[in-house]
GROMACS .gro file of C-alpha atoms in nm:
model
  159
    1MET     CA    1 -12.471  -9.584  10.282
    2SER     CA    2 -12.786  -9.373  10.268
    3PRO     CA    3 -12.964  -9.254  10.584
    4GLU     CA    4 -13.240  -9.507  10.516
    5GLN     CA    5 -12.987  -9.792  10.490
    6LEU     CA    6 -12.821  -9.683  10.814
    7MET     CA    7 -13.158  -9.664  10.989
    8GLN     CA    8 -13.229 -10.015  10.861
    9GLU     CA    9 -12.910 -10.124  11.037
   10ALA     CA   10 -13.028  -9.950  11.354
   11LEU     CA   11 -13.356 -10.143  11.325
   12ILE     CA   12 -13.159 -10.468  11.320
   13GLU     CA   13 -13.006 -10.363  11.653
   14ALA     CA   14 -13.350 -10.269  11.788
   15LYS     CA   15 -13.487 -10.612  11.694
   16LEU     CA   16 -13.193 -10.774  11.872
   17ALA     CA   17 -13.279 -10.574  12.184
   18ALA     CA   18 -13.639 -10.698  12.166
   19THR     CA   19 -13.526 -11.061  12.153
   20GLN     CA   20 -13.337 -10.995  12.477
   21GLY     CA   21 -13.639 -10.843  12.652
   22GLU     CA   22 -13.509 -10.489  12.613
   23VAL     CA   23 -13.708 -10.195  12.481
   24PRO     CA   24 -13.632 -10.218  12.108
   25VAL     CA   25 -13.413  -9.918  12.043
   26GLY     CA   26 -13.109  -9.953  11.823
   27ALA     CA   27 -12.835  -9.716  11.717
   28ILE     CA   28 -12.563  -9.687  11.454
   29LEU     CA   29 -12.284  -9.432  11.483
   30VAL     CA   30 -12.075  -9.340  11.180
   31LEU     CA   31 -11.716  -9.257  11.275
   32PRO     CA   32 -11.498  -9.010  11.081
   33ASP     CA   33 -11.333  -9.299  10.890
   34HIS     CA   34 -11.684  -9.416  10.789
   35SER     CA   35 -11.669  -9.728  11.004
   36LEU     CA   36 -11.982  -9.814  11.200
   37LEU     CA   37 -12.048  -9.879  11.565
   38ARG     CA   38 -12.363 -10.063  11.672
   39ALA     CA   39 -12.557 -10.069  11.997
   40HIS     CA   40 -12.898 -10.141  12.143
   41ASN     CA   41 -13.065 -10.094  12.479
   42THR     CA   42 -12.929 -10.320  12.756
   43LYS     CA   43 -13.054 -10.157  13.075
   44GLU     CA   44 -13.276 -10.451  13.176
   45HIS     CA   45 -12.987 -10.694  13.140
   46THR     CA   46 -12.728 -10.476  13.312
   47ALA     CA   47 -12.965 -10.312  13.564
   48ASN     CA   48 -12.797  -9.985  13.464
   49PRO     CA   49 -13.046  -9.706  13.391
   50THR     CA   50 -12.797  -9.530  13.162
   51ASP     CA   51 -12.752  -9.824  12.925
   52HIS     CA   52 -12.957  -9.673  12.645
   53ALA     CA   53 -12.840  -9.753  12.293
   54GLU     CA   54 -12.732  -9.392  12.240
   55MET     CA   55 -12.532  -9.368  12.564
   56ARG     CA   56 -12.356  -9.697  12.501
   57ILE     CA   57 -12.261  -9.607  12.145
   58MET     CA   58 -12.134  -9.257  12.231
   59LYS     CA   59 -11.917  -9.399  12.510
   60GLU     CA   60 -11.778  -9.662  12.274
   61ALA     CA   61 -11.707  -9.399  12.008
   62ALA     CA   62 -11.525  -9.175  12.256
   63ASN     CA   63 -11.314  -9.471  12.371
   64ARG     CA   64 -11.238  -9.573  12.013
   65LEU     CA   65 -11.143  -9.217  11.911
   66GLY     CA   66 -10.963  -9.134  12.236
   67ASP     CA   67 -11.161  -8.810  12.255
   68TRP     CA   68 -11.494  -8.711  12.409
   69ARG     CA   69 -11.568  -8.486  12.111
   70LEU     CA   70 -11.777  -8.662  11.849
   71ASP     CA   71 -11.812  -8.359  11.623
   72GLN     CA   72 -11.731  -8.560  11.312
   73CYS     CA   73 -11.979  -8.837  11.395
   74ASP     CA   74 -12.338  -8.899  11.292
   75LEU     CA   75 -12.583  -9.101  11.501
   76TYR     CA   76 -12.881  -9.297  11.372
   77VAL     CA   77 -13.130  -9.410  11.637
   78THR     CA   78 -13.471  -9.572  11.598
   79LEU     CA   79 -13.647  -9.358  11.861
   80GLU     CA   80 -13.634  -8.990  11.950
   81PRO     CA   81 -13.375  -8.958  12.229
   82CYS     CA   82 -13.465  -8.903  12.592
   83PRO     CA   83 -13.337  -8.594  12.779
   84MET     CA   84 -13.034  -8.784  12.918
   85CYS     CA   85 -12.924  -8.899  12.574
   86LEU     CA   86 -12.995  -8.563  12.413
   87GLY     CA   87 -12.786  -8.388  12.677
   88THR     CA   88 -12.499  -8.625  12.612
   89MET     CA   89 -12.525  -8.563  12.238
   90LEU     CA   90 -12.485  -8.193  12.304
   91GLN     CA   91 -12.193  -8.253  12.543
   92THR     CA   92 -12.009  -8.470  12.291
   93ARG     CA   93 -12.069  -8.214  12.015
   94LEU     CA   94 -12.226  -8.485  11.798
   95ARG     CA   95 -12.254  -8.355  11.441
   96THR     CA   96 -12.589  -8.496  11.327
   97LEU     CA   97 -12.870  -8.697  11.483
   98TYR     CA   98 -13.098  -8.899  11.257
   99PHE     CA   99 -13.395  -9.059  11.430
  100GLY     CA  100 -13.681  -9.283  11.328
  101ALA     CA  101 -13.995  -9.261  11.542
  102SER     CA  102 -14.094  -8.964  11.753
  103ASP     CA  103 -14.152  -9.044  12.118
  104PRO     CA  104 -14.511  -8.950  12.207
  105LYS     CA  105 -14.419  -8.943  12.578
  106ARG     CA  106 -14.191  -8.647  12.511
  107SER     CA  107 -14.473  -8.430  12.381
  108PRO     CA  108 -14.566  -8.166  12.477
  109GLY     CA  109 -14.229  -8.150  12.649
  110ASP     CA  110 -14.300  -7.885  12.908
  111TRP     CA  111 -14.418  -7.880  13.268
  112GLN     CA  112 -14.519  -7.623  13.526
  113LYS     CA  113 -14.317  -7.519  13.829
  114GLY     CA  114 -14.452  -7.229  14.024
  115ASN     CA  115 -14.550  -6.957  13.782
  116SER     CA  116 -14.307  -7.043  13.508
  117THR     CA  117 -14.307  -7.304  13.237
  118LEU     CA  118 -13.988  -7.506  13.220
  119VAL     CA  119 -13.894  -7.690  12.904
  120TRP     CA  120 -13.770  -8.047  12.903
  121PRO     CA  121 -13.471  -8.096  12.677
  122THR     CA  122 -13.652  -8.263  12.390
  123LEU     CA  123 -13.616  -8.236  12.017
  124LYS     CA  124 -13.943  -8.046  11.996
  125TYR     CA  125 -13.796  -7.764  12.206
  126MET     CA  126 -13.432  -7.765  12.091
  127ASP     CA  127 -13.456  -7.403  11.976
  128SER     CA  128 -13.552  -7.291  12.327
  129MET     CA  129 -13.255  -7.460  12.497
  130GLN     CA  130 -13.021  -7.179  12.596
  131GLY     CA  131 -12.652  -7.188  12.679
  132ASN     CA  132 -12.525  -7.457  12.443
  133ASN     CA  133 -12.209  -7.384  12.252
  134HIS     CA  134 -12.291  -7.652  11.997
  135GLU     CA  135 -12.572  -7.679  11.746
  136LEU     CA  136 -12.680  -8.037  11.690
  137GLN     CA  137 -12.817  -8.099  11.342
  138ILE     CA  138 -13.137  -8.305  11.369
  139ARG     CA  139 -13.315  -8.500  11.099
  140GLY     CA  140 -13.616  -8.713  11.188
  141GLY     CA  141 -13.870  -8.950  11.044
  142TYR     CA  142 -13.636  -9.203  10.881
  143LEU     CA  143 -13.826  -9.534  10.851
  144GLU     CA  144 -14.061  -9.384  11.108
  145ASN     CA  145 -14.341  -9.636  11.055
  146ASP     CA  146 -14.109  -9.936  11.084
  147CYS     CA  147 -13.947  -9.797  11.400
  148ALA     CA  148 -14.282  -9.714  11.560
  149GLN     CA  149 -14.437 -10.049  11.467
  150LEU     CA  150 -14.154 -10.242  11.632
  151LEU     CA  151 -14.212 -10.051  11.956
  152LYS     CA  152 -14.591 -10.097  11.938
  153GLU     CA  153 -14.555 -10.473  11.887
  154PHE     CA  154 -14.304 -10.502  12.170
  155PHE     CA  155 -14.527 -10.322  12.422
  156ALA     CA  156 -14.845 -10.500  12.303
  157LEU     CA  157 -14.684 -10.833  12.399
  158ARG     CA  158 -14.604 -10.704  12.748
  159ARG     CA  159 -14.943 -10.563  12.837
   0.00000   0.00000   0.00000
């Protein structure tokens, strides 16, 4: 399947999340044997702040593979990952991240502490993140308008 087709599958998961009152983020993970895992946000339902689509799918992949290393796996997610999910992607040695919409909350991505500027672990500042022994390949903007529109519609109904 093409990246666009896989992102379309992630959008199906995101729409499922929205029907359950969850922020509509969906993910597809391609395993080394080319089988697919699917997940969407469930943190409202489970009251677990770590139940982001990306976290759930990486945990499932590690359990399925019997290994925490996901270096032969590619992840497709409808929204730019948060710092928690990005950190986990680096820890699992995920091969490639494909994302749909950029997260405007994550820009500019830096904040002040004392006299120094610290950088949040965001995709915008990946090059400045020091000390990682893995280089995550990142490709963004897949079905960006569709992914962003789903989020806009979801939040417009809740405001």
